[in-house]
Amino acid sequence: MTDTSIFVPGATTQPAAAQGEVRDYFALLKPRVMTLVVFSGFAGMIVAPGELHPFLACVAMLCLTVGAGASGAINMWYDRDIDAEMARTCARPIPRGRVAPSEALGFGVVLSIFSVMLMGLAVNWAAATLLAFAIFFYVGIYTMWLKRRTPQNIVIGGAAGAFPPMIGWAAMTGGVSLESILLFLLIFLWTPPHFWALALYSCKDYARVGVPMLPVVAGARATKRQMLIYTLLLLPVAVAPSLLGLTGVVYAAVSVVLGLLFVLCAWKVLKAPDGDDRPAKRMFGYSILYLFLLFALMIVDRSPGLITVGLVPLGAGG
Amino acid sequence: MAKQERRGVGDSDVHRAKRGKNWAVLAVLVAFIVIVYFVSIIRMSG
């Protein structure tokens, strides 16, 4: 008999899920993924032309953050069966019994509705529509439809993660333009090599739970070739913001160097013997740094007083 | 054990977890009210 059962009758009959603490609900929001979403969304807002009241800009960022987190919570609800089987995800709140699946679903749905409605009422409905579509795409298209059906899951589903800078742009301008599509493409092309690097060394986990990631279905060699192709495609797209006048020469030069390093990572992964996971792990780490640095450069490049030299006259891309 | 014996009603892990969630919900609600208030002021002032 425990002391808990003496002093708090009924407490031991509570399901384990009822013991979920605030940090468990926070973990449902996938805070690490949220960091990149916030950062890329913020970059989209900074490089966009137009003005927005600072408080409304903060609300837009909040909505974007909460919306991204909400879709993560719904993703964890849907994937709870395979999460429990995989080493990388078995410590998540639902597999551990800290949060009941139905609570996670309710949490995600309520936050999704809250973020989209507040974005629409406080900022504009273009940004709200994009946010709603991004949540739908991540949950409906990627998680529920593609993830367990096709090895191209991450290619198409990766679009969901590419929306944040577009949403940030729409929050500032009230619409979509070529420049914001370019920011979308940047993350869209970055996602496959980033995620496949992870999949290369988590291959056994994915195979065990039946998720047809490319290394599981097509093998490591084919995946490595695809990764190299995507990093090569990413090179010109990463420089393109400078060609459109969104960013300056500094961004252009550094993005080329960073892009070449990304290609080099992919090349080393391709040349690594089967079974050697170190190059893939290094590439996964570098891919995160790469995207953070690119968006950090965009923010710095557009900061007041720092835009000195552009490849095209400033404002031409606006 | 001795430490646990000093626990009274409302001090169990379940109660602490629930209390934490209640405070978090309160904080979110207050934040939401503040946000809606300022958004209204800003939008009305054009």
Short mmCIF file of C-alpha atoms in Angstrom, two decimals:
data_model
loop_
_atom_site.label_atom_id
_atom_site.label_comp_id
_atom_site.label_asym_id
_atom_site.label_seq_id
_atom_site.Cartn_x
_atom_site.Cartn_y
_atom_site.Cartn_z
CA MET A 1 0.00 0.00 0.00
CA THR A 2 1.36 3.41 -0.87
CA ASP A 3 1.02 6.64 1.01
CA THR A 4 -0.78 8.08 -1.93
CA SER A 5 -3.51 5.53 -1.52
CA ILE A 6 -3.82 6.45 2.16
CA PHE A 7 -4.15 10.19 1.79
CA VAL A 8 -5.67 10.55 -1.63
CA PRO A 9 -8.27 7.89 -2.19
CA GLY A 10 -8.86 7.33 -5.83
CA ALA A 11 -5.56 8.73 -6.96
CA THR A 12 -4.16 5.30 -7.74
CA THR A 13 -7.15 4.54 -9.90
CA GLN A 14 -6.36 7.50 -12.13
CA PRO A 15 -5.09 6.41 -15.51
CA ALA A 16 -1.44 7.14 -16.10
CA ALA A 17 -2.40 9.60 -18.81
CA ALA A 18 -4.07 11.83 -16.24
CA GLN A 19 -0.66 12.48 -14.69
CA GLY A 20 0.51 14.44 -17.69
CA GLU A 21 2.19 17.67 -16.65
CA VAL A 22 2.46 20.96 -18.47
CA ARG A 23 5.83 19.94 -19.91
CA ASP A 24 4.23 16.85 -21.46
CA TYR A 25 1.73 19.01 -23.31
CA PHE A 26 4.56 21.30 -24.33
CA ALA A 27 6.43 18.28 -25.70
CA LEU A 28 3.38 17.46 -27.83
CA LEU A 29 4.04 20.71 -29.71
CA LYS A 30 7.41 19.42 -30.98
CA PRO A 31 9.37 22.41 -29.65
CA ARG A 32 12.51 21.66 -31.68
CA VAL A 33 10.59 21.67 -34.96
CA MET A 34 8.77 24.78 -33.77
CA THR A 35 12.09 26.63 -33.44
CA LEU A 36 12.79 26.28 -37.14
CA VAL A 37 9.20 27.19 -38.00
CA VAL A 38 9.41 30.36 -35.91
CA PHE A 39 12.77 31.31 -37.33
CA SER A 40 11.86 30.77 -40.98
CA GLY A 41 8.49 32.47 -40.49
CA PHE A 42 10.20 35.44 -38.89
CA ALA A 43 12.64 35.62 -41.81
CA GLY A 44 9.70 35.61 -44.21
CA MET A 45 8.22 38.58 -42.35
CA ILE A 46 11.49 40.49 -42.26
CA VAL A 47 12.27 40.16 -45.97
CA ALA A 48 8.71 40.96 -47.04
CA PRO A 49 7.86 44.48 -48.10
CA GLY A 50 5.13 46.36 -46.27
CA GLU A 51 4.47 47.34 -42.70
CA LEU A 52 2.70 45.72 -39.79
CA HIS A 53 2.17 46.98 -36.26
CA PRO A 54 4.86 45.34 -34.06
CA PHE A 55 2.21 43.88 -31.74
CA LEU A 56 0.31 42.36 -34.67
CA ALA A 57 3.60 41.00 -36.03
CA CYS A 58 4.16 39.31 -32.65
CA VAL A 59 0.62 37.91 -32.78
CA ALA A 60 1.31 36.59 -36.28
CA MET A 61 4.43 34.83 -35.00
CA LEU A 62 2.50 33.45 -32.04
CA CYS A 63 -0.22 32.07 -34.33
CA LEU A 64 2.38 30.51 -36.62
CA THR A 65 4.16 28.93 -33.66
CA VAL A 66 0.98 27.61 -32.05
CA GLY A 67 -0.36 26.36 -35.40
CA ALA A 68 2.86 24.46 -36.08
CA GLY A 69 2.82 23.00 -32.58
CA ALA A 70 -0.83 22.02 -32.90
CA SER A 71 -0.18 20.08 -36.09
CA GLY A 72 2.69 18.34 -34.26
CA ALA A 73 0.30 17.30 -31.48
CA ILE A 74 -2.20 15.86 -33.98
CA ASN A 75 0.69 14.09 -35.74
CA MET A 76 1.71 12.50 -32.43
CA TRP A 77 -1.88 11.41 -31.83
CA TYR A 78 -2.12 9.71 -35.23
CA ASP A 79 1.36 8.16 -35.14
CA ARG A 80 1.17 6.94 -31.53
CA ASP A 81 1.29 3.28 -32.63
CA ILE A 82 4.53 3.58 -34.58
CA ASP A 83 6.02 6.15 -32.19
CA ALA A 84 5.91 3.53 -29.44
CA GLU A 85 7.96 1.15 -31.60
CA MET A 86 10.70 3.54 -32.67
CA ALA A 87 13.75 4.38 -30.56
CA ARG A 88 13.69 8.03 -31.66
CA THR A 89 10.05 8.60 -30.69
CA CYS A 90 9.23 6.10 -27.92
CA ALA A 91 9.80 8.72 -25.21
CA ARG A 92 7.07 11.00 -26.56
CA PRO A 93 4.23 11.79 -24.11
CA ILE A 94 1.59 9.50 -25.65
CA PRO A 95 3.71 6.31 -25.93
CA ARG A 96 4.93 6.91 -22.36
CA GLY A 97 1.33 7.17 -21.16
CA ARG A 98 1.75 10.72 -19.91
CA VAL A 99 -1.00 12.15 -22.11
CA ALA A 100 -4.09 10.27 -23.28
CA PRO A 101 -4.43 10.09 -27.10
CA SER A 102 -7.84 11.77 -27.03
CA GLU A 103 -6.43 14.64 -24.95
CA ALA A 104 -3.59 15.10 -27.42
CA LEU A 105 -6.05 15.18 -30.30
CA GLY A 106 -8.31 17.69 -28.55
CA PHE A 107 -5.30 19.80 -27.59
CA GLY A 108 -4.07 19.87 -31.19
CA VAL A 109 -7.47 20.60 -32.75
CA VAL A 110 -8.29 23.41 -30.29
CA LEU A 111 -4.91 25.05 -30.77
CA SER A 112 -5.22 24.73 -34.57
CA ILE A 113 -8.58 26.48 -34.59
CA PHE A 114 -7.34 29.10 -32.11
CA SER A 115 -4.22 29.92 -34.16
CA VAL A 116 -6.01 30.14 -37.51
CA MET A 117 -8.89 32.26 -36.19
CA LEU A 118 -6.63 34.64 -34.30
CA MET A 119 -4.34 34.99 -37.35
CA GLY A 120 -7.36 35.87 -39.48
CA LEU A 121 -8.91 38.33 -37.05
CA ALA A 122 -5.69 40.02 -35.92
CA VAL A 123 -3.50 39.95 -39.02
CA ASN A 124 -5.17 38.96 -42.30
CA TRP A 125 -7.09 36.09 -43.82
CA ALA A 126 -4.49 35.30 -46.49
CA ALA A 127 -2.00 34.35 -43.78
CA ALA A 128 -4.74 32.52 -41.85
CA THR A 129 -5.74 30.51 -44.94
CA LEU A 130 -2.13 29.54 -45.60
CA LEU A 131 -1.72 28.54 -41.96
CA ALA A 132 -4.88 26.42 -42.09
CA PHE A 133 -3.70 24.81 -45.32
CA ALA A 134 -0.24 24.11 -43.85
CA ILE A 135 -1.83 22.39 -40.83
CA PHE A 136 -4.15 20.39 -43.11
CA PHE A 137 -1.24 19.47 -45.37
CA TYR A 138 0.93 18.24 -42.50
CA VAL A 139 -1.82 16.31 -40.77
CA GLY A 140 -4.02 15.15 -43.63
CA ILE A 141 -1.69 14.85 -46.61
CA TYR A 142 1.61 13.93 -44.97
CA THR A 143 0.77 12.18 -41.69
CA MET A 144 -2.44 10.37 -42.58
CA TRP A 145 -2.07 9.78 -46.30
CA LEU A 146 1.51 9.77 -47.58
CA LYS A 147 3.74 8.82 -44.67
CA ARG A 148 2.80 5.15 -44.55
CA ARG A 149 2.10 4.72 -48.26
CA THR A 150 4.90 6.06 -50.42
CA PRO A 151 8.68 6.49 -50.25
CA GLN A 152 8.12 9.99 -51.66
CA ASN A 153 6.29 10.86 -48.41
CA ILE A 154 8.89 13.33 -47.28
CA VAL A 155 9.22 14.98 -50.71
CA ILE A 156 5.54 15.88 -51.02
CA GLY A 157 4.82 16.08 -47.31
CA GLY A 158 7.84 18.29 -46.82
CA ALA A 159 5.80 21.08 -48.38
CA ALA A 160 4.01 21.44 -45.06
CA GLY A 161 7.23 22.54 -43.38
CA ALA A 162 7.94 24.95 -46.22
CA PHE A 163 4.91 27.13 -45.55
CA PRO A 164 6.14 29.21 -42.56
CA PRO A 165 8.17 31.83 -44.49
CA MET A 166 5.28 32.08 -46.95
CA ILE A 167 2.89 32.66 -44.06
CA GLY A 168 5.24 35.27 -42.59
CA TRP A 169 5.33 36.97 -45.98
CA ALA A 170 1.55 36.85 -46.31
CA ALA A 171 1.17 38.32 -42.81
CA MET A 172 3.13 41.37 -43.97
CA THR A 173 1.81 41.76 -47.50
CA GLY A 174 -1.61 40.13 -47.40
CA GLY A 175 -0.80 37.83 -50.31
CA VAL A 176 1.52 35.44 -52.09
CA SER A 177 4.18 36.41 -54.61
CA LEU A 178 7.09 34.95 -56.57
CA GLU A 179 9.50 35.84 -53.76
CA SER A 180 7.46 34.04 -51.14
CA ILE A 181 7.19 30.99 -53.41
CA LEU A 182 10.98 31.07 -53.64
CA LEU A 183 11.25 30.97 -49.84
CA PHE A 184 8.84 28.05 -49.91
CA LEU A 185 10.99 26.26 -52.50
CA LEU A 186 14.07 26.76 -50.36
CA ILE A 187 12.68 24.65 -47.52
CA PHE A 188 10.86 22.31 -49.89
CA LEU A 189 14.13 21.28 -51.59
CA TRP A 190 16.04 21.24 -48.31
CA THR A 191 13.66 18.81 -46.59
CA PRO A 192 14.39 15.56 -48.54
CA PRO A 193 18.19 15.54 -48.02
CA HIS A 194 17.69 16.66 -44.42
CA PHE A 195 15.18 13.95 -43.58
CA TRP A 196 16.77 11.18 -45.64
CA ALA A 197 20.04 11.76 -43.80
CA LEU A 198 18.12 10.96 -40.62
CA ALA A 199 16.32 8.05 -42.30
CA LEU A 200 19.64 6.52 -43.39
CA TYR A 201 20.68 5.86 -39.82
CA SER A 202 17.15 5.23 -38.51
CA CYS A 203 16.43 2.84 -41.36
CA LYS A 204 15.86 -0.23 -39.16
CA ASP A 205 13.33 1.63 -37.02
CA TYR A 206 11.31 2.72 -40.06
CA ALA A 207 11.48 -0.75 -41.58
CA ARG A 208 10.25 -2.36 -38.35
CA VAL A 209 7.16 -0.16 -38.16
CA GLY A 210 6.45 -0.39 -41.89
CA VAL A 211 7.02 3.23 -42.86
CA PRO A 212 8.28 3.14 -46.47
CA MET A 213 11.05 5.69 -46.16
CA LEU A 214 13.26 5.82 -49.26
CA PRO A 215 16.24 3.98 -47.68
CA VAL A 216 13.88 1.18 -46.63
CA VAL A 217 12.25 0.82 -50.04
CA ALA A 218 14.93 1.82 -52.54
CA GLY A 219 18.04 1.15 -50.48
CA ALA A 220 20.81 3.36 -49.14
CA ARG A 221 22.62 3.83 -52.47
CA ALA A 222 19.57 5.22 -54.32
CA THR A 223 18.73 7.45 -51.35
CA LYS A 224 22.23 8.89 -51.25
CA ARG A 225 22.07 9.69 -54.97
CA GLN A 226 18.73 11.46 -54.48
CA MET A 227 20.18 13.44 -51.59
CA LEU A 228 23.02 14.68 -53.77
CA ILE A 229 20.58 15.68 -56.53
CA TYR A 230 18.46 17.69 -54.09
CA THR A 231 21.47 19.52 -52.63
CA LEU A 232 22.53 20.44 -56.19
CA LEU A 233 19.03 21.69 -56.99
CA LEU A 234 19.07 23.69 -53.78
CA LEU A 235 22.23 25.62 -54.73
CA PRO A 236 20.65 28.02 -57.28
CA VAL A 237 17.39 28.30 -55.33
CA ALA A 238 19.27 29.38 -52.21
CA VAL A 239 21.03 32.15 -54.13
CA ALA A 240 17.89 33.28 -55.95
CA PRO A 241 16.63 35.65 -53.18
CA SER A 242 19.60 37.88 -54.00
CA LEU A 243 18.84 37.73 -57.73
CA LEU A 244 15.30 38.91 -56.99
CA GLY A 245 16.53 41.74 -54.79
CA LEU A 246 15.29 40.29 -51.53
CA THR A 247 18.79 40.03 -50.11
CA GLY A 248 22.20 41.45 -50.91
CA VAL A 249 25.61 40.29 -52.07
CA VAL A 250 26.69 39.11 -48.63
CA TYR A 251 23.80 36.68 -48.52
CA ALA A 252 24.51 35.54 -52.09
CA ALA A 253 28.18 34.84 -51.39
CA VAL A 254 27.64 33.06 -48.08
CA SER A 255 24.70 31.02 -49.39
CA VAL A 256 26.91 29.70 -52.20
CA VAL A 257 29.59 28.65 -49.72
CA LEU A 258 27.03 27.05 -47.39
CA GLY A 259 25.35 25.33 -50.34
CA LEU A 260 28.65 23.92 -51.58
CA LEU A 261 29.35 22.57 -48.09
CA PHE A 262 25.92 20.94 -48.15
CA VAL A 263 26.76 19.33 -51.51
CA LEU A 264 30.08 18.19 -50.06
CA CYS A 265 28.22 16.57 -47.15
CA ALA A 266 25.96 14.74 -49.61
CA TRP A 267 29.00 13.66 -51.64
CA LYS A 268 30.68 12.24 -48.51
CA VAL A 269 27.47 10.40 -47.64
CA LEU A 270 27.38 8.96 -51.16
CA LYS A 271 30.99 7.82 -50.97
CA ALA A 272 30.68 6.37 -47.46
CA PRO A 273 30.66 2.56 -47.30
CA ASP A 274 27.37 0.91 -46.36
CA GLY A 275 27.02 0.67 -42.61
CA ASP A 276 29.02 3.83 -41.90
CA ASP A 277 26.43 6.21 -40.44
CA ARG A 278 28.78 9.01 -39.43
CA PRO A 279 28.60 11.04 -42.68
CA ALA A 280 24.78 10.83 -42.62
CA LYS A 281 24.69 12.00 -39.00
CA ARG A 282 27.07 14.85 -39.81
CA MET A 283 24.92 15.81 -42.80
CA PHE A 284 21.76 15.80 -40.69
CA GLY A 285 23.39 18.13 -38.17
CA TYR A 286 24.77 20.38 -40.88
CA SER A 287 21.43 20.57 -42.70
CA ILE A 288 19.83 22.17 -39.63
CA LEU A 289 22.70 24.62 -39.26
CA TYR A 290 22.54 25.37 -43.00
CA LEU A 291 18.90 26.43 -42.96
CA PHE A 292 19.27 28.42 -39.75
CA LEU A 293 22.26 30.27 -41.20
CA LEU A 294 20.48 31.01 -44.49
CA PHE A 295 17.48 32.55 -42.75
CA ALA A 296 19.71 34.33 -40.22
CA LEU A 297 21.59 35.86 -43.15
CA MET A 298 18.33 37.00 -44.72
CA ILE A 299 17.30 38.66 -41.45
CA VAL A 300 20.69 40.34 -41.03
CA ASP A 301 20.74 41.39 -44.68
CA ARG A 302 17.39 43.14 -44.33
CA SER A 303 18.08 44.75 -40.97
CA PRO A 304 18.00 48.56 -41.09
CA GLY A 305 21.38 50.03 -41.91
CA LEU A 306 22.82 46.73 -43.10
CA ILE A 307 21.42 46.64 -46.63
CA THR A 308 24.20 48.32 -48.48
CA VAL A 309 24.87 46.35 -51.60
CA GLY A 310 22.35 44.44 -53.69
CA LEU A 311 22.64 42.42 -56.86
CA VAL A 312 19.58 44.27 -58.14
CA PRO A 313 18.22 47.62 -56.95
CA LEU A 314 16.50 47.29 -53.59
CA GLY A 315 12.77 47.16 -53.82
CA ALA A 316 12.83 45.60 -57.26
CA GLY A 317 11.74 42.33 -55.76
CA GLY A 318 9.06 43.87 -53.56
CA MET B 1 8.61 7.22 2.94
CA ALA B 2 8.60 9.69 5.83
CA LYS B 3 8.52 12.52 3.36
CA GLN B 4 5.56 10.96 1.58
CA GLU B 5 3.71 10.47 4.86
CA ARG B 6 3.73 14.21 5.43
CA ARG B 7 1.77 14.69 2.24
CA GLY B 8 -1.80 15.78 2.75
CA VAL B 9 -4.79 15.69 0.48
CA GLY B 10 -3.95 17.57 -2.71
CA ASP B 11 -0.23 16.91 -2.53
CA SER B 12 -0.12 13.78 -4.65
CA ASP B 13 1.64 13.71 -8.00
CA VAL B 14 -1.73 13.65 -9.72
CA HIS B 15 -2.91 16.73 -7.86
CA ARG B 16 0.35 18.57 -8.51
CA ALA B 17 0.11 17.77 -12.21
CA LYS B 18 -3.50 18.95 -12.31
CA ARG B 19 -2.65 22.12 -10.39
CA GLY B 20 0.14 22.86 -12.85
CA LYS B 21 -2.23 22.37 -15.79
CA ASN B 22 -4.84 24.62 -14.17
CA TRP B 23 -2.32 27.42 -13.72
CA ALA B 24 -1.17 26.98 -17.31
CA VAL B 25 -4.75 27.19 -18.61
CA LEU B 26 -5.32 30.31 -16.50
CA ALA B 27 -2.15 31.89 -17.91
CA VAL B 28 -3.23 31.08 -21.46
CA LEU B 29 -6.70 32.54 -20.90
CA VAL B 30 -5.32 35.75 -19.40
CA ALA B 31 -2.82 36.03 -22.26
CA PHE B 32 -5.63 35.50 -24.76
CA ILE B 33 -7.71 38.27 -23.19
CA VAL B 34 -4.74 40.65 -23.24
CA ILE B 35 -4.02 39.80 -26.89
CA VAL B 36 -7.64 40.29 -27.99
CA TYR B 37 -7.80 43.58 -26.06
CA PHE B 38 -4.68 45.03 -27.70
CA VAL B 39 -5.57 43.66 -31.15
CA SER B 40 -8.97 45.37 -30.86
CA ILE B 41 -7.39 48.68 -29.83
CA ILE B 42 -4.85 48.53 -32.67
CA ARG B 43 -7.37 47.50 -35.33
CA MET B 44 -9.88 50.15 -34.24
CA SER B 45 -7.24 52.87 -34.30
CA GLY B 46 -6.58 51.94 -37.94
#
